[in-house]
Coordinates of C-alpha atoms and ligand atoms in Angstrom, one line a residue:
M1 CA 62.1 129.1 112.1
K2 CA 61.5 127.5 108.7
A3 CA 57.8 127.8 108.7
V4 CA 57.2 130.9 106.6
G5 CA 57.5 129.9 102.9
S6 CA 57.6 126.1 103.5
S7 CA 56.9 123.8 100.7
I8 CA 55.1 120.5 101.0
A9 CA 55.0 117.6 98.5
V10 CA 51.6 115.9 98.6
L11 CA 51.4 112.3 97.4
P12 CA 47.7 111.1 97.6
G13 CA 48.3 107.6 96.2
D14 CA 45.6 105.0 96.0
G15 CA 42.3 103.8 97.5
I16 CA 41.3 106.0 100.4
G17 CA 44.6 107.9 100.2
P18 CA 43.2 110.8 98.1
E19 CA 40.2 111.1 100.4
V20 CA 42.1 111.3 103.7
V21 CA 44.8 113.6 102.1
A22 CA 42.1 116.0 100.9
A23 CA 40.7 116.2 104.4
A24 CA 44.2 116.7 105.9
L25 CA 45.0 119.5 103.5
R26 CA 41.9 121.4 104.6
I27 CA 43.2 121.3 108.2
L28 CA 46.7 122.2 107.0
D29 CA 45.3 125.2 105.1
R30 CA 43.3 126.4 108.1
V31 CA 46.1 126.1 110.5
A32 CA 48.5 127.8 108.1
Q33 CA 46.1 130.7 107.5
R34 CA 45.5 131.2 111.2
G35 CA 49.2 131.1 111.9
G36 CA 50.2 133.4 109.0
L37 CA 52.2 130.7 107.3
S38 CA 52.6 130.4 103.6
V39 CA 52.7 126.8 102.6
D40 CA 53.3 126.0 98.9
R41 CA 52.1 122.6 98.1
E42 CA 52.7 120.5 95.0
T43 CA 51.1 117.2 94.2
G44 CA 52.9 114.2 92.9
L45 CA 52.3 110.6 91.8
I46 CA 53.0 107.6 93.9
G47 CA 52.0 103.9 94.1
G48 CA 49.4 102.4 91.8
A49 CA 48.3 105.8 90.5
A50 CA 51.9 106.4 89.4
I51 CA 52.2 103.0 87.8
E52 CA 49.1 103.8 85.7
E53 CA 50.2 107.3 84.7
A54 CA 53.9 107.2 84.6
G55 CA 54.7 103.5 84.4
H56 CA 56.6 103.5 87.7
P57 CA 55.4 103.5 91.4
F58 CA 58.0 106.2 92.3
P59 CA 58.7 108.2 89.1
P60 CA 61.7 110.5 88.8
A61 CA 59.5 113.5 88.9
T62 CA 58.1 112.5 92.3
E63 CA 61.6 111.8 93.5
D64 CA 62.7 115.4 92.5
L65 CA 59.6 116.8 94.1
V66 CA 60.1 115.2 97.5
H67 CA 63.7 116.2 97.6
Q68 CA 62.9 119.8 97.0
A69 CA 60.1 119.8 99.6
D70 CA 60.5 120.6 103.3
A71 CA 58.0 117.9 104.2
V72 CA 56.0 115.2 102.4
L73 CA 52.4 114.3 103.1
L74 CA 51.4 110.8 101.9
G75 CA 48.0 109.1 101.8
A76 CA 48.3 105.4 101.1
V77 CA 49.3 103.0 98.3
G78 CA 48.3 99.7 97.0
G79 CA 45.2 97.8 95.9
P80 CA 44.1 94.4 94.7
Q81 CA 44.5 95.4 91.0
W82 CA 48.3 95.6 91.5
A83 CA 48.8 92.8 93.9
N84 CA 50.3 90.5 91.3
S85 CA 52.0 93.2 89.1
Q86 CA 55.7 92.8 88.5
V87 CA 56.3 96.2 90.1
T88 CA 53.9 96.9 93.0
P89 CA 52.7 100.2 94.5
E90 CA 54.3 99.2 97.8
Q91 CA 57.7 99.2 96.2
G92 CA 57.1 102.8 95.3
L93 CA 56.5 103.6 99.0
L94 CA 59.7 101.8 100.1
S95 CA 61.7 103.6 97.4
L96 CA 60.3 106.9 98.6
R97 CA 61.3 106.2 102.2
S98 CA 64.8 105.0 101.4
S99 CA 65.4 107.8 98.9
L100 CA 64.7 110.4 101.6
G101 CA 66.9 108.5 104.1
L102 CA 64.4 108.9 106.9
F103 CA 64.8 106.0 109.3
A104 CA 62.9 106.8 112.5
N105 CA 59.1 106.2 112.0
I106 CA 57.3 107.6 115.0
R107 CA 53.8 106.1 115.4
P108 CA 51.9 107.4 118.5
F109 CA 48.7 105.8 119.7
E110 CA 46.2 107.3 122.1
V111 CA 42.7 106.3 123.3
F112 CA 40.7 109.4 122.7
P113 CA 38.2 110.5 125.4
G114 CA 34.9 108.9 124.5
L115 CA 36.5 105.8 123.0
E116 CA 37.5 104.1 126.3
Q117 CA 34.9 101.4 125.8
A118 CA 36.4 100.5 122.4
S119 CA 39.8 99.8 123.9
P120 CA 41.5 97.3 126.2
L121 CA 43.7 100.2 127.3
R122 CA 41.7 100.6 130.5
R123 CA 44.3 102.0 132.8
P124 CA 46.1 105.3 132.3
P125 CA 48.3 106.3 130.6
R126 CA 46.1 105.5 127.6
R127 CA 48.7 106.4 125.1
G128 CA 52.1 105.3 123.8
V129 CA 54.5 105.5 120.8
I130 CA 56.1 102.9 118.6
V131 CA 59.4 104.0 117.3
R132 CA 59.8 101.8 114.2
E133 CA 63.1 101.4 112.3
L134 CA 62.1 102.1 108.7
L135 CA 65.1 101.5 106.4
G136 CA 66.5 98.1 107.4
G137 CA 65.7 94.5 108.2
L138 CA 63.8 92.2 105.9
Y139 CA 62.3 95.1 103.9
F140 CA 65.6 96.1 102.3
G141 CA 68.2 93.3 102.9
T142 CA 69.7 91.5 100.0
P143 CA 69.8 88.9 98.5
R144 CA 66.1 88.8 98.0
G145 CA 64.0 87.4 95.2
R146 CA 62.7 84.2 93.7
S147 CA 64.5 81.5 91.9
S148 CA 64.2 77.9 90.7
R149 CA 66.7 75.5 92.3
S150 CA 68.4 72.8 90.2
D151 CA 65.7 70.3 91.3
A152 CA 63.1 72.7 89.8
V153 CA 61.7 73.6 93.3
V154 CA 60.8 77.3 93.3
E155 CA 62.2 79.2 96.3
A156 CA 61.9 82.8 97.6
I157 CA 64.5 84.6 99.8
D158 CA 64.4 87.6 102.0
T159 CA 67.4 88.7 104.1
A160 CA 67.3 90.4 107.4
R161 CA 70.3 92.7 107.9
Y162 CA 71.2 95.3 110.5
T163 CA 74.4 97.1 111.2
V164 CA 75.4 98.5 114.6
P165 CA 75.1 102.1 113.5
E166 CA 71.6 101.5 112.1
I167 CA 70.5 100.1 115.4
E168 CA 72.3 102.8 117.4
R169 CA 70.6 105.7 115.6
I170 CA 67.1 104.3 116.1
A171 CA 67.8 103.3 119.7
R172 CA 69.1 106.8 120.5
I173 CA 65.8 108.3 119.4
G174 CA 63.9 105.8 121.6
F175 CA 66.0 106.5 124.6
E176 CA 65.8 110.2 124.2
M177 CA 62.0 110.0 123.9
A178 CA 61.7 107.8 127.0
E179 CA 64.0 110.1 128.9
R180 CA 62.0 113.2 128.0
Q181 CA 58.8 111.5 129.1
G182 CA 60.3 109.9 132.2
V183 CA 59.2 106.4 131.2
P184 CA 60.8 103.0 130.6
L185 CA 62.0 102.1 127.1
V186 CA 60.7 98.8 125.8
S187 CA 62.9 97.2 123.1
V188 CA 61.3 94.5 121.1
D189 CA 63.3 91.8 119.3
K190 CA 63.5 88.0 118.7
A191 CA 66.9 87.6 120.2
N192 CA 66.2 84.0 121.3
V193 CA 66.3 83.1 117.5
L194 CA 67.5 85.7 115.1
E195 CA 71.1 87.0 114.6
T196 CA 69.9 90.5 113.8
S197 CA 67.9 90.5 117.0
K198 CA 70.9 89.4 119.1
L199 CA 72.9 92.3 117.7
W200 CA 69.9 94.6 118.3
R201 CA 69.6 93.6 122.0
E202 CA 73.4 93.8 122.6
T203 CA 73.6 97.3 120.9
V204 CA 70.5 98.7 122.7
T205 CA 71.8 97.3 126.1
T206 CA 75.2 99.0 125.5
M207 CA 73.5 102.3 124.6
G208 CA 71.5 102.0 127.8
E209 CA 74.7 102.9 129.7
E210 CA 74.4 106.4 128.3
F211 CA 70.9 106.7 129.7
P212 CA 71.1 105.6 133.3
R213 CA 67.8 107.2 134.1
V214 CA 65.8 105.2 131.6
P215 CA 64.7 101.8 132.7
L216 CA 65.3 99.4 129.7
I217 CA 63.0 96.5 129.3
H218 CA 63.7 93.8 126.6
R219 CA 60.8 91.8 125.2
Y220 CA 60.6 89.1 122.6
V221 CA 58.1 90.2 119.9
D222 CA 55.7 87.3 120.4
A223 CA 55.4 88.0 124.2
A224 CA 55.2 91.7 123.4
A225 CA 52.2 91.1 121.2
M226 CA 50.5 89.3 124.0
E227 CA 51.4 91.8 126.7
M228 CA 50.4 94.8 124.5
V229 CA 46.9 93.4 124.5
I230 CA 46.6 92.6 128.2
A231 CA 48.8 95.3 129.7
P232 CA 49.3 98.0 127.1
E233 CA 50.0 100.7 129.7
R234 CA 53.5 99.1 130.0
Y235 CA 54.3 100.1 126.4
Q236 CA 54.7 103.8 126.5
V237 CA 57.8 104.1 124.4
V238 CA 58.7 101.1 122.2
I239 CA 61.5 100.6 119.8
A240 CA 61.4 97.9 117.2
E241 CA 63.0 96.8 114.0
N242 CA 61.1 97.4 110.7
L243 CA 58.8 94.4 110.5
F244 CA 58.1 94.0 114.2
G245 CA 57.3 97.7 114.3
D246 CA 54.9 97.4 111.4
I247 CA 53.0 94.6 113.0
L248 CA 52.9 96.1 116.5
S249 CA 51.8 99.5 115.3
D250 CA 48.7 97.9 113.6
L251 CA 48.1 96.1 116.9
A252 CA 48.2 99.5 118.5
G253 CA 45.6 100.6 116.0
G254 CA 43.4 97.9 117.4
L255 CA 44.1 99.0 120.9
V256 CA 42.8 102.5 120.3
G257 CA 39.7 101.4 118.4
S258 CA 40.8 101.8 114.7
L259 CA 43.8 101.9 112.4
G260 CA 42.2 105.0 110.9
V261 CA 43.1 107.3 113.8
M262 CA 46.8 106.7 113.8
G263 CA 49.3 109.1 112.2
S264 CA 53.0 108.9 111.8
A265 CA 56.1 111.0 111.2
T266 CA 59.3 109.6 109.7
V267 CA 62.4 111.7 110.5
R268 CA 66.1 111.4 111.0
Q269 CA 66.5 114.0 113.7
W270 CA 65.0 115.7 116.8
E271 CA 65.4 119.2 115.4
P272 CA 62.9 120.5 112.9
G273 CA 63.9 119.1 109.5
P274 CA 62.8 117.0 106.6
G275 CA 60.0 114.5 107.3
L276 CA 57.5 112.2 105.7
Y277 CA 54.0 112.2 107.2
E278 CA 51.5 109.4 106.6
P279 CA 48.6 107.7 108.4
I280 CA 49.7 104.2 109.3
H281 CA 46.7 102.6 107.6
G282 CA 46.7 101.4 104.0
S283 CA 44.5 102.2 101.0
A284 CA 41.5 100.3 102.4
P285 CA 40.1 99.1 99.1
D286 CA 37.1 97.7 100.9
I287 CA 35.7 101.2 101.7
A288 CA 37.4 103.4 99.1
G289 CA 35.3 105.8 97.2
R290 CA 32.3 105.7 99.6
G291 CA 33.2 108.8 101.5
V292 CA 33.4 107.1 104.9
S293 CA 37.1 106.7 105.4
N294 CA 38.3 108.0 108.7
P295 CA 40.5 111.1 108.0
L296 CA 41.8 111.4 111.6
G297 CA 45.1 109.5 111.0
A298 CA 46.0 111.7 108.1
I299 CA 44.9 114.8 110.1
W300 CA 47.0 113.7 113.0
S301 CA 49.9 113.3 110.6
V302 CA 49.6 117.0 109.7
G303 CA 49.9 117.8 113.4
M304 CA 53.1 115.8 113.5
M305 CA 54.4 117.7 110.5
M306 CA 53.9 120.9 112.4
E307 CA 55.8 119.5 115.3
W308 CA 58.6 117.5 113.6
S309 CA 59.3 119.5 110.4
F310 CA 58.4 123.0 111.4
G311 CA 58.9 123.1 115.2
L312 CA 55.4 124.5 115.6
S313 CA 54.2 122.6 118.7
D314 CA 51.3 125.0 119.4
A315 CA 49.9 124.4 115.9
A316 CA 50.4 120.7 116.4
E317 CA 48.6 120.8 119.8
T318 CA 45.7 122.8 118.3
I319 CA 45.2 120.0 115.7
Y320 CA 45.5 117.2 118.2
G321 CA 43.0 119.0 120.5
A322 CA 40.5 119.4 117.6
V323 CA 40.8 115.7 116.8
R324 CA 40.2 114.7 120.4
R325 CA 37.1 117.0 120.7
T326 CA 35.7 115.7 117.4
V327 CA 35.8 112.2 118.9
A328 CA 34.5 113.3 122.2
D329 CA 31.5 114.9 120.4
G330 CA 30.8 111.4 118.9
V331 CA 31.4 112.4 115.3
L332 CA 32.7 109.0 114.3
T333 CA 33.1 107.2 111.0
P334 CA 31.9 103.6 110.8
D335 CA 35.3 102.1 111.7
L336 CA 34.7 103.6 115.2
G337 CA 31.1 102.5 115.2
G338 CA 29.5 105.8 114.0
T339 CA 27.7 106.9 111.0
A340 CA 29.6 110.1 110.2
T341 CA 31.2 110.6 106.8
T342 CA 34.8 111.7 106.0
E343 CA 33.3 115.1 105.3
D344 CA 31.4 115.3 108.6
V345 CA 34.6 114.5 110.6
T346 CA 36.6 117.0 108.6
E347 CA 34.1 119.7 109.2
S348 CA 34.0 118.9 112.9
V349 CA 37.8 119.2 113.2
L350 CA 37.7 122.5 111.3
N351 CA 35.0 123.8 113.7
H352 CA 37.1 122.9 116.7
L353 CA 40.1 124.6 115.1
G354 CA 38.0 127.8 115.3
Ligands
NAD1 P1 44.4 98.7 105.4 O1 45.0 99.4 106.4 O2 44.2 99.3 104.0 O3 43.0 98.2 105.9 C1 42.8 97.3 107.0 C2 41.4 97.5 107.6 O4 41.2 98.7 108.2 C3 40.3 97.5 106.5 O5 39.1 96.9 106.9 C4 40.0 99.0 106.3 O6 38.7 99.3 105.8 C5 40.3 99.5 107.6 N1 40.8 100.9 107.6 C6 42.1 101.3 107.3 N2 42.2 102.6 107.2 C7 41.0 103.1 107.5 C8 40.4 104.4 107.6 N3 41.2 105.5 107.5 N4 39.1 104.6 107.9 C9 38.3 103.5 108.1 N5 38.8 102.2 108.0 C10 40.1 102.0 107.7 O7 45.2 97.3 105.2 P2 45.1 96.1 104.1 O8 43.6 95.9 103.7 O9 45.8 95.0 104.7 O10 45.8 96.6 102.9 C11 45.2 97.3 101.7 C12 46.3 97.8 100.8 O11 47.0 98.9 101.4 C13 47.4 96.8 100.4 O12 47.7 97.0 99.1 C14 48.5 97.2 101.4 O13 49.8 96.8 100.9 C15 48.4 98.7 101.4 N6 49.0 99.4 102.6 C16 49.6 100.6 102.3 C17 50.0 101.3 103.4 C18 50.7 102.6 103.1 O14 50.5 103.2 102.0 N7 51.3 103.2 104.1 C19 49.9 100.8 104.7 C20 49.3 99.6 104.9 C21 48.8 98.8 103.8
IPM2 C1 52.9 100.7 106.6 C2 52.7 99.7 105.5 C3 53.9 99.5 104.6 C4 55.0 98.9 105.5 C5 53.7 98.7 103.3 C6 52.5 99.1 102.5 C7 55.0 98.7 102.5 O1 52.2 98.4 106.0 O2 53.3 101.8 106.3 O3 52.7 100.3 107.8 O4 55.0 97.7 105.7 O5 55.8 99.7 105.9
MN3 MN1 51.7 98.5 108.1

């Protein structure tokens, strides 16, 4: 197992990114120490912080660093000060993802015991996972950009593009996950309008023949957004293209009470291997620097790193359990209606780790 002597690239980024990453690293260190793992970690620049210090949101030194690492832990990027820059922090994040070639973004959601009142997820199972395609669609398609037409009207273009192999590889992960859990697979698209979605639905349907035990449900994204609010228990394993997965995973953050508790793993395989781990939330400029950001999404992401990059499911479960018990104790940051600080929550998770 590749756990002893693992190396992790740490990219704190902007806004609350450094706060939640610092908390997550304390958990990582404790778990590593308890499990006798030696984890080398090296910090790099990404996003707005990298624009300021290196003139680029994903500098070559960061690219080298992440390619040498076994796993990458990222905070968040972006902020109002760069919203209109020519090169944005968000472009750095997209370059990081595509440079690593990791396409399957796994975003679990779960209503923690104690937070049932904050959630429309009233019936069990109170959890699910969005498997978001991360390297295609409108985020990366070309042509894209802005131009002035001959009549001087300014226009902007984005291109949605998917190939059959790109759809197959993400669909396969979704089917396998649904099969392991013994639940239906919900595939989200807009096949009543979009060409990419028609291809998506066709390809997913064909792949379904390889998974006869997995009931396959297709939903248009608009209807899925509605149904995830009124009957979220039907959405246990969801596959979606890049933009739809982005939107529905924030919706899932709303379902469980806060964006701040959701972590993610981005991988390209089932076996332990390279991965990128990030909470799904952004840099939250509205609360940055006040010490009240919720670190649970970043901490959960460290659990996912144990599971997906190092094959250490026990260590992962220990972290998830400590997160659940922290919430059950009512140690909650303001996004969950509490008055705890980032530090209080981190200490509580550490205590529950033992
Ligand atoms: P956001 O996720 O930063 O914040 C949305 C809301 O959720 C805010 O009210 C914020 O305070 C709250 N929130 C988010 N995370 C929280 C946490 N851990 N604890 C407590 N509250 C939390 O989204 P936004 O405001 O739309 O975007 C802000 C910036 O972040 C933008 O520049 C955006 O592009 C960027 N962004 C980056 C990532 C990423 O790096 N992966 C993800 C999403 C948005
Ligand atoms: C996320 C974010 C990013 C995305 C942005 C900041 C590029 O919203 O990780 O969910 O859209 O993928
Ligand atoms: Mn998002």
